[in-house]
């Protein structure tokens, strides 16, 4: 069986859990499938953007939307380099994560979408007319994950595609922050903010999962601990719950230790080191850790963010906190501008050490 | 005279063509000189190995004309010569276990000349009757004592990759009376990976050969750094660093039967003496007015590099042409290697006391490719200064400069700004020289940047993630984005599955001990999720391996080994492999897409009962632990 995250993921609009106001909006969209606008879901990681988007599609196209298959598509860049991209698709939609492609995402956007869009959607499955109203097949949906990491170039290409093929293609963009989306795209989409569940909602969902998995929960405080450590990231919360439950023989006690991802633990250890041992040799140690995190493809932005917030908790005085957050923002910017994250991460650590020394 | 750009790296051929060009155009008094020259050249060319006599007479270049004919003429430090002799002599006499002598060093430091002359001396002393009875192979037309490998002379029907191997096979009986030194100066196309592998293996076979007496094999390798075509590729590979480590491979280098001697650029005194000698001999060739200035020219020329060939040619060009003074004296610019550059930034330079000037030179001479490596190397090594004992604020300034420098080189305009390199280097030098006053220096061996290692690990991680996501797709029909896998699933999913796998084993054992089928079914139904885990299929290890520190290395990683996993990085391949492997199970998974649980449950039942019947699964494991676990497990279904 799949993980609880996937097992208890709502599959239709009716079963969506938190933020009922948003669910109502989506239901009203599903009533008129012919007029489905381009959508842009934005909200924090683990808030349920994808779940909502799939539920919406389910209500339009029927459960066929969950018949997923995966293809590996090849693209050739102008410089003759071969790129490979995983494309997940169902008969009614297509899902890509072009940010895997780095700087070459424009080619992917252009090539792939042109191909999809130029194909008229023909409805061979007359049987499903009743289910879908016979109208929905006119267009195909394209879900673009992590749209905020698309380059400007790719976004511009997307914008043209949106205009040109709006008759038989519908885009659903998912992103965490809208700040890096260009205005023309924002204006062409219906913006749907997907908030993260608050602690109470998270606890409720967790206890529901625990109940159906027959996990005995001694006290709600442990669920509270989990949901607080996860900052509204439901995916992380349920994964934590499952691993903790399995770790404790399906009986959660208030004293059960919280399981954090190993990279978070590593960052916390590094934070401790930065605060306690401010020396050049400890910078060198930190560099090894940083390289290791980077080798595990933890995004540099996430590292600096986790590090900054852990440091904020660790340091005592407000002045120091101010220093930490100031430098975190400076180096975060440099991360975006530069291309070798290690300089900036290590630079941040050295800065913070000096700041704490002062 | 053509106008020369100061930064243009001139090759010898361009220099000599310039010489000829200007010779055609200059004064009539040249003719008698040429006659003179021709007579000199023709008598020297008879003794000169490897020169094309017809053209040589027309075109005598000083660096060939004055090529040393005897060991005493050799412009090489006496001690270095003695080193080479100490190794080569026992090799020739067969008393040494050493089979390969490797000479490495920059261009024009008399590596091959030294070997040729030594070989002649050593072998002619031992073998008394040369040429008459010797077996003359086609590669050894000039000297019976020294056989050169000629990579371009490829007989038809021989594959390029085998050519070097054939050369060694043919030459292996050049012992006893036919004794000769095998000189490999021209290598096969080592930039081609399989040719390189073949070449390295041929050498290894040579080293491990069971034949008692092998002729001495000498490899002369001119080490240099190359400008990589792909500026993104910063790894230490043969494409960027043509040095012994990348060409010969690690296995060869550490072999006890291989001896390595590193040549340095020729020192200034020797070079000056040599150039002066040439001047005296070629006095008649000088254009009026040049002779007086020769000392200034020579003292300038020897500053730049210890490349004897290049400086001799430059001298000839300067002396025989009317052009006034050449920018840079026309000598080859001294290229600076990674370690030299790093050393200069960290500890300053002995030759150039002014740091400002030193960095100017460094920035000018370092290629764009070295620049990025240099910055990464600085990051890796600045802390080694004074054994990491200096205030954090200095480190902070250096890092800040590196970080700012990195933002200057933008990705979009492929051309990197010079300042992006210059700024961090200057800051680092200044900061470290401030420290210099306070404490004594302690040098340590520099590390290589870890960037390329990390990049390789990243690639492995990506292919691991692909593998994971294909499995998830096939088995559970769910899909996660790369980012989510990197952040959450990469850690949690294997952890959870590992727990479940463990429980499954316990549960299977428990099922074994149960009698009634109804009871068994109830347990199976209650624990379907646990039983669905399949050790063979599911990913049970942290994706990308556990977090363990990526350590800096002082050695080269052997590239070939690391290349293998990267080569199989193609998504299509991974996908197809998995698809084929799971094609059986996929049939089952197709069936249960309708949220129909019964199908899915029936699979593990069959599976586990299979295990029950022959119970081979557990025969090799410690049964007692499952007994203990089995006694606990009934509680779980009971709780339901």
mmCIF file of N, CA, C and O in Angstrom, chain A residues 1 3-4 6 45 66 68 70 84 86 88 95 103 145-146 214 233 235 242-243 246-247 260-263 280-281 284 287-288 291-292 294 296-297 334 339-340 343-344 346 350-351 354, chain B residues 372 375-376 379-380 382-383 388 390 396 400 403 406 450-451 454 458 461 466 470 473 476-481 483-484 487-488 491 496 499-500 532 542 544-545 547-548 570-572 575 640:
data_model
loop_
_atom_site.group_PDB
_atom_site.id
_atom_site.type_symbol
_atom_site.label_atom_id
_atom_site.label_comp_id
_atom_site.label_asym_id
_atom_site.label_seq_id
_atom_site.Cartn_x
_atom_site.Cartn_y
_atom_site.Cartn_z
ATOM 1 N N UNK A 1 0.835 -1.207 0.000
ATOM 2 C CA UNK A 1 0.000 0.000 0.000
ATOM 3 C C UNK A 1 0.861 1.244 0.000
ATOM 4 O O UNK A 1 1.976 1.256 0.458
ATOM 5 N N UNK A 3 1.891 5.191 0.750
ATOM 6 C CA UNK A 3 2.068 5.950 1.978
ATOM 7 C C UNK A 3 0.742 6.601 2.377
ATOM 8 O O UNK A 3 -0.113 6.841 1.540
ATOM 9 N N UNK A 4 0.652 6.907 3.649
ATOM 10 C CA UNK A 4 -0.611 7.509 4.116
ATOM 11 C C UNK A 4 -0.882 8.832 3.421
ATOM 12 O O UNK A 4 -2.021 9.217 3.204
ATOM 13 N N UNK A 6 -0.464 9.550 0.395
ATOM 14 C CA UNK A 6 -1.173 9.309 -0.852
ATOM 15 C C UNK A 6 -2.505 8.627 -0.595
ATOM 16 O O UNK A 6 -3.490 8.880 -1.287
ATOM 17 N N UNK A 45 4.071 25.155 0.414
ATOM 18 C CA UNK A 45 4.270 23.740 0.136
ATOM 19 C C UNK A 45 3.444 22.903 1.121
ATOM 20 O O UNK A 45 3.389 23.194 2.304
ATOM 21 N N UNK A 66 -7.222 9.954 -12.780
ATOM 22 C CA UNK A 66 -6.228 9.317 -11.910
ATOM 23 C C UNK A 66 -5.542 8.136 -12.581
ATOM 24 O O UNK A 66 -4.746 7.444 -11.961
ATOM 25 N N UNK A 68 -2.927 7.412 -14.229
ATOM 26 C CA UNK A 68 -1.685 8.085 -14.600
ATOM 27 C C UNK A 68 -0.741 7.136 -15.312
ATOM 28 O O UNK A 68 -0.699 5.948 -15.037
ATOM 29 N N UNK A 70 3.442 7.374 -17.086
ATOM 30 C CA UNK A 70 4.607 8.254 -17.144
ATOM 31 C C UNK A 70 5.414 7.987 -18.409
ATOM 32 O O UNK A 70 5.555 6.852 -18.845
ATOM 33 N N UNK A 84 16.171 15.273 -20.876
ATOM 34 C CA UNK A 84 15.118 14.290 -20.652
ATOM 35 C C UNK A 84 14.175 14.813 -19.584
ATOM 36 O O UNK A 84 14.603 15.398 -18.598
ATOM 37 N N UNK A 86 10.499 13.932 -17.367
ATOM 38 C CA UNK A 86 9.412 13.013 -17.042
ATOM 39 C C UNK A 86 8.088 13.717 -17.259
ATOM 40 O O UNK A 86 7.872 14.802 -16.719
ATOM 41 N N UNK A 88 4.110 13.163 -16.781
ATOM 42 C CA UNK A 88 3.051 12.334 -16.236
ATOM 43 C C UNK A 88 1.761 12.725 -16.927
ATOM 44 O O UNK A 88 1.489 13.907 -17.097
ATOM 45 N N UNK A 95 1.169 16.512 -17.016
ATOM 46 C CA UNK A 95 1.765 17.193 -15.876
ATOM 47 C C UNK A 95 3.270 17.254 -16.068
ATOM 48 O O UNK A 95 3.908 16.241 -16.320
ATOM 49 N N UNK A 103 17.984 25.949 -17.044
ATOM 50 C CA UNK A 103 17.871 27.086 -17.955
ATOM 51 C C UNK A 103 17.249 26.734 -19.294
ATOM 52 O O UNK A 103 17.025 27.608 -20.110
ATOM 53 N N UNK A 145 3.976 22.146 -12.536
ATOM 54 C CA UNK A 145 4.419 22.199 -11.144
ATOM 55 C C UNK A 145 5.525 23.222 -10.996
ATOM 56 O O UNK A 145 6.290 23.473 -11.921
ATOM 57 N N UNK A 146 5.645 23.749 -9.810
ATOM 58 C CA UNK A 146 6.739 24.679 -9.481
ATOM 59 C C UNK A 146 6.905 25.752 -10.552
ATOM 60 O O UNK A 146 8.000 25.996 -11.055
ATOM 61 N N UNK A 214 -5.801 3.077 12.852
ATOM 62 C CA UNK A 214 -5.790 2.428 14.170
ATOM 63 C C UNK A 214 -4.500 2.696 14.938
ATOM 64 O O UNK A 214 -3.882 1.796 15.487
ATOM 65 N N UNK A 233 2.598 22.379 6.757
ATOM 66 C CA UNK A 233 2.861 21.519 5.621
ATOM 67 C C UNK A 233 2.242 20.155 5.896
ATOM 68 O O UNK A 233 2.774 19.328 6.630
ATOM 69 N N UNK A 235 1.762 17.594 4.054
ATOM 70 C CA UNK A 235 2.500 16.432 3.538
ATOM 71 C C UNK A 235 3.540 15.976 4.550
ATOM 72 O O UNK A 235 3.611 14.801 4.912
ATOM 73 N N UNK A 242 3.211 9.119 10.147
ATOM 74 C CA UNK A 242 3.328 7.711 9.778
ATOM 75 C C UNK A 242 4.647 7.122 10.284
ATOM 76 O O UNK A 242 4.666 6.031 10.843
ATOM 77 N N UNK A 243 5.726 7.861 10.080
ATOM 78 C CA UNK A 243 7.004 7.275 10.509
ATOM 79 C C UNK A 243 7.070 7.176 12.029
ATOM 80 O O UNK A 243 7.640 6.231 12.570
ATOM 81 N N UNK A 246 4.918 4.147 13.106
ATOM 82 C CA UNK A 246 5.603 2.878 12.861
ATOM 83 C C UNK A 246 6.777 2.688 13.808
ATOM 84 O O UNK A 246 7.101 1.579 14.212
ATOM 85 N N UNK A 247 7.382 3.796 14.156
ATOM 86 C CA UNK A 247 8.521 3.724 15.057
ATOM 87 C C UNK A 247 8.108 3.333 16.467
ATOM 88 O O UNK A 247 8.893 2.769 17.216
ATOM 89 N N UNK A 260 12.398 14.143 12.631
ATOM 90 C CA UNK A 260 12.596 15.208 11.647
ATOM 91 C C UNK A 260 13.411 14.638 10.505
ATOM 92 O O UNK A 260 14.208 13.730 10.708
ATOM 93 N N UNK A 261 13.237 15.201 9.312
ATOM 94 C CA UNK A 261 14.097 14.746 8.202
ATOM 95 C C UNK A 261 15.570 14.962 8.565
ATOM 96 O O UNK A 261 15.899 15.918 9.272
ATOM 97 N N UNK A 262 16.388 14.057 8.088
ATOM 98 C CA UNK A 262 17.801 14.109 8.484
ATOM 99 C C UNK A 262 18.477 15.426 8.125
ATOM 100 O O UNK A 262 19.309 15.928 8.871
ATOM 101 N N UNK A 263 18.067 16.012 7.002
ATOM 102 C CA UNK A 263 18.744 17.252 6.612
ATOM 103 C C UNK A 263 18.388 18.394 7.547
ATOM 104 O O UNK A 263 19.197 19.291 7.796
ATOM 105 N N UNK A 280 37.396 29.672 12.587
ATOM 106 C CA UNK A 280 37.589 29.329 11.185
ATOM 107 C C UNK A 280 37.431 27.824 10.980
ATOM 108 O O UNK A 280 36.844 27.375 9.998
ATOM 109 N N UNK A 281 37.928 27.052 11.933
ATOM 110 C CA UNK A 281 37.845 25.601 11.739
ATOM 111 C C UNK A 281 36.393 25.147 11.734
ATOM 112 O O UNK A 281 36.042 24.189 11.049
ATOM 113 N N UNK A 284 35.010 25.608 8.359
ATOM 114 C CA UNK A 284 35.440 24.538 7.463
ATOM 115 C C UNK A 284 34.551 23.307 7.645
ATOM 116 O O UNK A 284 34.136 22.673 6.675
ATOM 117 N N UNK A 287 31.304 23.833 6.015
ATOM 118 C CA UNK A 287 31.350 23.735 4.560
ATOM 119 C C UNK A 287 31.108 22.301 4.112
ATOM 120 O O UNK A 287 30.374 22.059 3.159
ATOM 121 N N UNK A 288 31.712 21.365 4.846
ATOM 122 C CA UNK A 288 31.483 19.956 4.505
ATOM 123 C C UNK A 288 29.997 19.620 4.599
ATOM 124 O O UNK A 288 29.439 18.961 3.724
ATOM 125 N N UNK A 291 28.124 21.195 1.690
ATOM 126 C CA UNK A 291 28.326 20.446 0.449
ATOM 127 C C UNK A 291 27.474 19.184 0.452
ATOM 128 O O UNK A 291 26.934 18.776 -0.568
ATOM 129 N N UNK A 292 27.383 18.587 1.625
ATOM 130 C CA UNK A 292 26.610 17.354 1.702
ATOM 131 C C UNK A 292 25.130 17.609 1.446
ATOM 132 O O UNK A 292 24.466 16.867 0.735
ATOM 133 N N UNK A 294 23.956 20.049 -0.302
ATOM 134 C CA UNK A 294 23.815 20.368 -1.723
ATOM 135 C C UNK A 294 23.878 19.098 -2.566
ATOM 136 O O UNK A 294 23.182 18.979 -3.572
ATOM 137 N N UNK A 296 22.733 16.363 -1.761
ATOM 138 C CA UNK A 296 21.432 15.701 -1.683
ATOM 139 C C UNK A 296 20.326 16.551 -2.286
ATOM 140 O O UNK A 296 19.147 16.339 -2.001
ATOM 141 N N UNK A 297 20.743 17.504 -3.108
ATOM 142 C CA UNK A 297 19.793 18.333 -3.847
ATOM 143 C C UNK A 297 18.817 19.092 -2.958
ATOM 144 O O UNK A 297 17.685 19.351 -3.361
ATOM 145 N N UNK A 334 21.892 37.216 -3.016
ATOM 146 C CA UNK A 334 23.088 36.853 -3.778
ATOM 147 C C UNK A 334 22.961 35.434 -4.337
ATOM 148 O O UNK A 334 23.489 35.142 -5.403
ATOM 149 N N UNK A 339 25.801 31.954 -9.208
ATOM 150 C CA UNK A 339 25.501 30.590 -9.639
ATOM 151 C C UNK A 339 26.205 29.488 -8.870
ATOM 152 O O UNK A 339 25.999 28.329 -9.152
ATOM 153 N N UNK A 340 27.012 29.828 -7.876
ATOM 154 C CA UNK A 340 27.607 28.793 -7.033
ATOM 155 C C UNK A 340 27.140 29.022 -5.595
ATOM 156 O O UNK A 340 27.666 29.889 -4.910
ATOM 157 N N UNK A 343 29.478 29.578 -2.040
ATOM 158 C CA UNK A 343 30.086 30.829 -1.591
ATOM 159 C C UNK A 343 29.154 31.585 -0.650
ATOM 160 O O UNK A 343 29.558 32.109 0.371
ATOM 161 N N UNK A 344 27.910 31.631 -1.064
ATOM 162 C CA UNK A 344 26.965 32.477 -0.339
ATOM 163 C C UNK A 344 26.569 31.837 0.985
ATOM 164 O O UNK A 344 26.432 32.528 1.982
ATOM 165 N N UNK A 346 28.380 29.763 2.779
ATOM 166 C CA UNK A 346 29.490 29.867 3.717
ATOM 167 C C UNK A 346 29.694 31.312 4.141
ATOM 168 O O UNK A 346 29.999 31.604 5.300
ATOM 169 N N UNK A 350 29.827 32.811 7.967
ATOM 170 C CA UNK A 350 30.915 33.636 8.496
ATOM 171 C C UNK A 350 30.386 34.976 8.992
ATOM 172 O O UNK A 350 30.777 35.464 10.056
ATOM 173 N N UNK A 351 29.460 35.547 8.248
ATOM 174 C CA UNK A 351 28.856 36.816 8.648
ATOM 175 C C UNK A 351 28.172 36.693 9.999
ATOM 176 O O UNK A 351 28.331 37.522 10.883
ATOM 177 N N UNK A 354 30.540 36.545 12.845
ATOM 178 C CA UNK A 354 31.076 37.866 13.182
ATOM 179 C C UNK A 354 30.030 38.701 13.909
ATOM 180 O O UNK A 354 30.331 39.399 14.871
ATOM 181 N N UNK B 372 37.505 30.097 -12.467
ATOM 182 C CA UNK B 372 36.456 29.579 -11.601
ATOM 183 C C UNK B 372 37.031 28.523 -10.655
ATOM 184 O O UNK B 372 36.716 28.499 -9.470
ATOM 185 N N UNK B 375 38.819 30.180 -7.873
ATOM 186 C CA UNK B 375 37.958 30.720 -6.823
ATOM 187 C C UNK B 375 37.475 29.611 -5.896
ATOM 188 O O UNK B 375 37.482 29.750 -4.676
ATOM 189 N N UNK B 376 37.074 28.518 -6.504
ATOM 190 C CA UNK B 376 36.613 27.399 -5.686
ATOM 191 C C UNK B 376 37.765 26.860 -4.841
ATOM 192 O O UNK B 376 37.581 26.477 -3.684
ATOM 193 N N UNK B 379 38.305 29.060 -1.911
ATOM 194 C CA UNK B 379 37.307 28.773 -0.891
ATOM 195 C C UNK B 379 37.709 27.538 -0.098
ATOM 196 O O UNK B 379 37.605 27.492 1.123
ATOM 197 N N UNK B 380 38.195 26.550 -0.834
ATOM 198 C CA UNK B 380 38.529 25.282 -0.196
ATOM 199 C C UNK B 380 39.746 25.413 0.710
ATOM 200 O O UNK B 380 39.885 24.700 1.694
ATOM 201 N N UNK B 382 41.499 28.589 1.765
ATOM 202 C CA UNK B 382 41.945 29.778 2.495
ATOM 203 C C UNK B 382 42.107 29.471 3.971
ATOM 204 O O UNK B 382 42.970 30.010 4.653
ATOM 205 N N UNK B 383 41.262 28.558 4.453
ATOM 206 C CA UNK B 383 41.273 28.278 5.886
ATOM 207 C C UNK B 383 42.542 27.543 6.309
ATOM 208 O O UNK B 383 42.899 27.536 7.477
ATOM 209 N N UNK B 388 44.340 27.223 10.192
ATOM 210 C CA UNK B 388 43.006 27.683 10.574
ATOM 211 C C UNK B 388 42.999 28.588 11.795
ATOM 212 O O UNK B 388 41.955 28.845 12.363
ATOM 213 N N UNK B 390 43.150 31.934 12.646
ATOM 214 C CA UNK B 390 43.098 33.378 12.446
ATOM 215 C C UNK B 390 41.667 33.836 12.700
ATOM 216 O O UNK B 390 40.741 33.034 12.691
ATOM 217 N N UNK B 396 35.554 36.057 7.074
ATOM 218 C CA UNK B 396 34.314 36.662 6.623
ATOM 219 C C UNK B 396 34.547 37.583 5.426
ATOM 220 O O UNK B 396 33.803 37.546 4.450
ATOM 221 N N UNK B 400 32.996 37.007 1.856
ATOM 222 C CA UNK B 400 32.110 38.034 1.341
ATOM 223 C C UNK B 400 32.531 38.424 -0.075
ATOM 224 O O UNK B 400 31.690 38.561 -0.975
ATOM 225 N N UNK B 403 31.654 35.700 -2.469
ATOM 226 C CA UNK B 403 30.223 35.681 -2.702
ATOM 227 C C UNK B 403 29.819 36.817 -3.649
ATOM 228 O O UNK B 403 29.046 36.611 -4.585
ATOM 229 N N UNK B 406 30.908 36.090 -7.121
ATOM 230 C CA UNK B 406 30.056 35.113 -7.800
ATOM 231 C C UNK B 406 28.821 35.778 -8.405
ATOM 232 O O UNK B 406 28.338 35.369 -9.452
ATOM 233 N N UNK B 450 35.750 20.733 -4.119
ATOM 234 C CA UNK B 450 34.837 19.597 -4.050
ATOM 235 C C UNK B 450 33.674 19.713 -5.011
ATOM 236 O O UNK B 450 32.838 18.836 -5.090
ATOM 237 N N UNK B 451 33.640 20.847 -5.692
ATOM 238 C CA UNK B 451 32.467 21.127 -6.518
ATOM 239 C C UNK B 451 32.122 19.992 -7.483
ATOM 240 O O UNK B 451 30.977 19.592 -7.596
ATOM 241 N N UNK B 454 30.649 17.079 -5.738
ATOM 242 C CA UNK B 454 29.267 17.331 -5.350
ATOM 243 C C UNK B 454 28.344 17.210 -6.550
ATOM 244 O O UNK B 454 27.250 16.660 -6.459
ATOM 245 N N UNK B 458 25.202 14.815 -6.979
ATOM 246 C CA UNK B 458 23.884 15.334 -7.346
ATOM 247 C C UNK B 458 23.291 14.501 -8.475
ATOM 248 O O UNK B 458 22.111 14.170 -8.451
ATOM 249 N N UNK B 461 22.073 11.400 -7.158
ATOM 250 C CA UNK B 461 20.841 11.639 -6.426
ATOM 251 C C UNK B 461 19.666 11.735 -7.392
ATOM 252 O O UNK B 461 18.624 11.126 -7.173
ATOM 253 N N UNK B 466 14.789 9.471 -9.759
ATOM 254 C CA UNK B 466 14.046 8.963 -10.910
ATOM 255 C C UNK B 466 13.617 7.525 -10.668
ATOM 256 O O UNK B 466 12.468 7.162 -10.890
ATOM 257 N N UNK B 470 9.782 6.277 -10.489
ATOM 258 C CA UNK B 470 9.213 5.285 -11.397
ATOM 259 C C UNK B 470 8.590 4.143 -10.607
ATOM 260 O O UNK B 470 7.515 3.654 -10.950
ATOM 261 N N UNK B 473 5.385 5.292 -9.154
ATOM 262 C CA UNK B 473 4.375 5.392 -10.197
ATOM 263 C C UNK B 473 3.830 4.016 -10.546
ATOM 264 O O UNK B 473 2.617 3.823 -10.654
ATOM 265 N N UNK B 476 2.381 2.338 -6.897
ATOM 266 C CA UNK B 476 1.355 3.022 -6.114
ATOM 267 C C UNK B 476 0.563 4.027 -6.930
ATOM 268 O O UNK B 476 -0.324 4.683 -6.410
ATOM 269 N N UNK B 477 0.923 4.170 -8.191
ATOM 270 C CA UNK B 477 0.209 5.084 -9.054
ATOM 271 C C UNK B 477 0.116 6.495 -8.477
ATOM 272 O O UNK B 477 -0.907 7.152 -8.538
ATOM 273 N N UNK B 478 1.170 6.926 -7.883
ATOM 274 C CA UNK B 478 1.176 8.318 -7.447
ATOM 275 C C UNK B 478 2.476 8.955 -7.894
ATOM 276 O O UNK B 478 3.467 8.270 -8.144
ATOM 277 N N UNK B 479 2.454 10.253 -7.986
ATOM 278 C CA UNK B 479 3.596 10.970 -8.545
ATOM 279 C C UNK B 479 3.933 12.161 -7.662
ATOM 280 O O UNK B 479 3.057 12.886 -7.231
ATOM 281 N N UNK B 480 5.231 12.307 -7.378
ATOM 282 C CA UNK B 480 5.661 13.455 -6.587
ATOM 283 C C UNK B 480 6.684 14.256 -7.375
ATOM 284 O O UNK B 480 7.434 13.695 -8.157
ATOM 285 N N UNK B 481 6.705 15.540 -7.108
ATOM 286 C CA UNK B 481 7.690 16.357 -7.823
ATOM 287 C C UNK B 481 9.054 16.153 -7.198
ATOM 288 O O UNK B 481 9.196 15.731 -6.058
ATOM 289 N N UNK B 483 11.222 18.238 -6.157
ATOM 290 C CA UNK B 483 11.491 19.030 -4.959
ATOM 291 C C UNK B 483 10.928 18.361 -3.709
ATOM 292 O O UNK B 483 11.587 18.296 -2.679
ATOM 293 N N UNK B 484 9.722 17.852 -3.846
ATOM 294 C CA UNK B 484 9.122 17.201 -2.687
ATOM 295 C C UNK B 484 9.862 15.934 -2.315
ATOM 296 O O UNK B 484 9.984 15.598 -1.136
ATOM 297 N N UNK B 487 13.001 16.998 -0.517
ATOM 298 C CA UNK B 487 12.803 17.563 0.813
ATOM 299 C C UNK B 487 12.148 16.587 1.795
ATOM 300 O O UNK B 487 12.514 16.554 2.955
ATOM 301 N N UNK B 488 11.175 15.829 1.323
ATOM 302 C CA UNK B 488 10.436 15.008 2.281
ATOM 303 C C UNK B 488 10.511 13.519 2.005
ATOM 304 O O UNK B 488 10.959 12.755 2.836
ATOM 305 N N UNK B 491 13.599 11.214 2.519
ATOM 306 C CA UNK B 491 13.935 10.732 3.851
ATOM 307 C C UNK B 491 12.835 9.837 4.419
ATOM 308 O O UNK B 491 13.095 8.737 4.899
ATOM 309 N N UNK B 496 9.817 4.771 6.319
ATOM 310 C CA UNK B 496 8.542 4.111 6.582
ATOM 311 C C UNK B 496 8.536 2.705 6.003
ATOM 312 O O UNK B 496 8.126 1.738 6.652
ATOM 313 N N UNK B 499 10.531 0.252 8.032
ATOM 314 C CA UNK B 499 9.776 -0.225 9.192
ATOM 315 C C UNK B 499 8.779 -1.287 8.790
ATOM 316 O O UNK B 499 8.637 -2.319 9.451
ATOM 317 N N UNK B 500 8.080 -0.993 7.699
ATOM 318 C CA UNK B 500 7.044 -1.928 7.271
ATOM 319 C C UNK B 500 7.640 -3.251 6.835
ATOM 320 O O UNK B 500 7.072 -4.304 7.089
ATOM 321 N N UNK B 532 2.304 -5.214 1.764
ATOM 322 C CA UNK B 532 2.515 -4.778 0.381
ATOM 323 C C UNK B 532 3.956 -4.350 0.112
ATOM 324 O O UNK B 532 4.347 -4.198 -1.029
ATOM 325 N N UNK B 542 17.816 5.572 2.239
ATOM 326 C CA UNK B 542 17.733 7.016 2.054
ATOM 327 C C UNK B 542 18.145 7.349 0.633
ATOM 328 O O UNK B 542 19.210 6.925 0.175
ATOM 329 N N UNK B 544 19.783 8.881 -2.329
ATOM 330 C CA UNK B 544 21.045 9.610 -2.431
ATOM 331 C C UNK B 544 22.018 9.244 -1.334
ATOM 332 O O UNK B 544 23.047 9.881 -1.181
ATOM 333 N N UNK B 545 21.700 8.217 -0.562
ATOM 334 C CA UNK B 545 22.612 7.795 0.493
ATOM 335 C C UNK B 545 22.453 8.660 1.727
ATOM 336 O O UNK B 545 21.879 9.740 1.679
ATOM 337 N N UNK B 547 23.294 11.134 4.842
ATOM 338 C CA UNK B 547 24.068 12.365 4.885
ATOM 339 C C UNK B 547 25.383 12.071 5.584
ATOM 340 O O UNK B 547 25.425 11.778 6.767
ATOM 341 N N UNK B 548 26.428 12.100 4.809
ATOM 342 C CA UNK B 548 27.744 11.933 5.420
ATOM 343 C C UNK B 548 28.606 12.991 4.791
ATOM 344 O O UNK B 548 28.400 13.374 3.648
ATOM 345 N N UNK B 570 20.920 8.261 -17.815
ATOM 346 C CA UNK B 570 19.831 8.560 -18.718
ATOM 347 C C UNK B 570 18.497 8.112 -18.144
ATOM 348 O O UNK B 570 18.351 6.981 -17.685
ATOM 349 N N UNK B 571 17.566 9.020 -18.159
ATOM 350 C CA UNK B 571 16.260 8.701 -17.598
ATOM 351 C C UNK B 571 15.576 7.611 -18.397
ATOM 352 O O UNK B 571 14.931 6.719 -17.842
ATOM 353 N N UNK B 572 15.729 7.689 -19.686
ATOM 354 C CA UNK B 572 15.065 6.710 -20.536
ATOM 355 C C UNK B 572 15.520 5.303 -20.178
ATOM 356 O O UNK B 572 14.703 4.388 -20.055
ATOM 357 N N UNK B 575 14.196 4.204 -16.894
ATOM 358 C CA UNK B 575 12.763 3.961 -17.016
ATOM 359 C C UNK B 575 12.505 2.619 -17.686
ATOM 360 O O UNK B 575 11.706 1.810 -17.199
ATOM 361 N N UNK B 640 -7.311 -3.562 16.872
ATOM 362 C CA UNK B 640 -8.322 -3.125 15.922
ATOM 363 C C UNK B 640 -9.696 -3.608 16.351
ATOM 364 O O UNK B 640 -10.534 -2.924 16.783
#
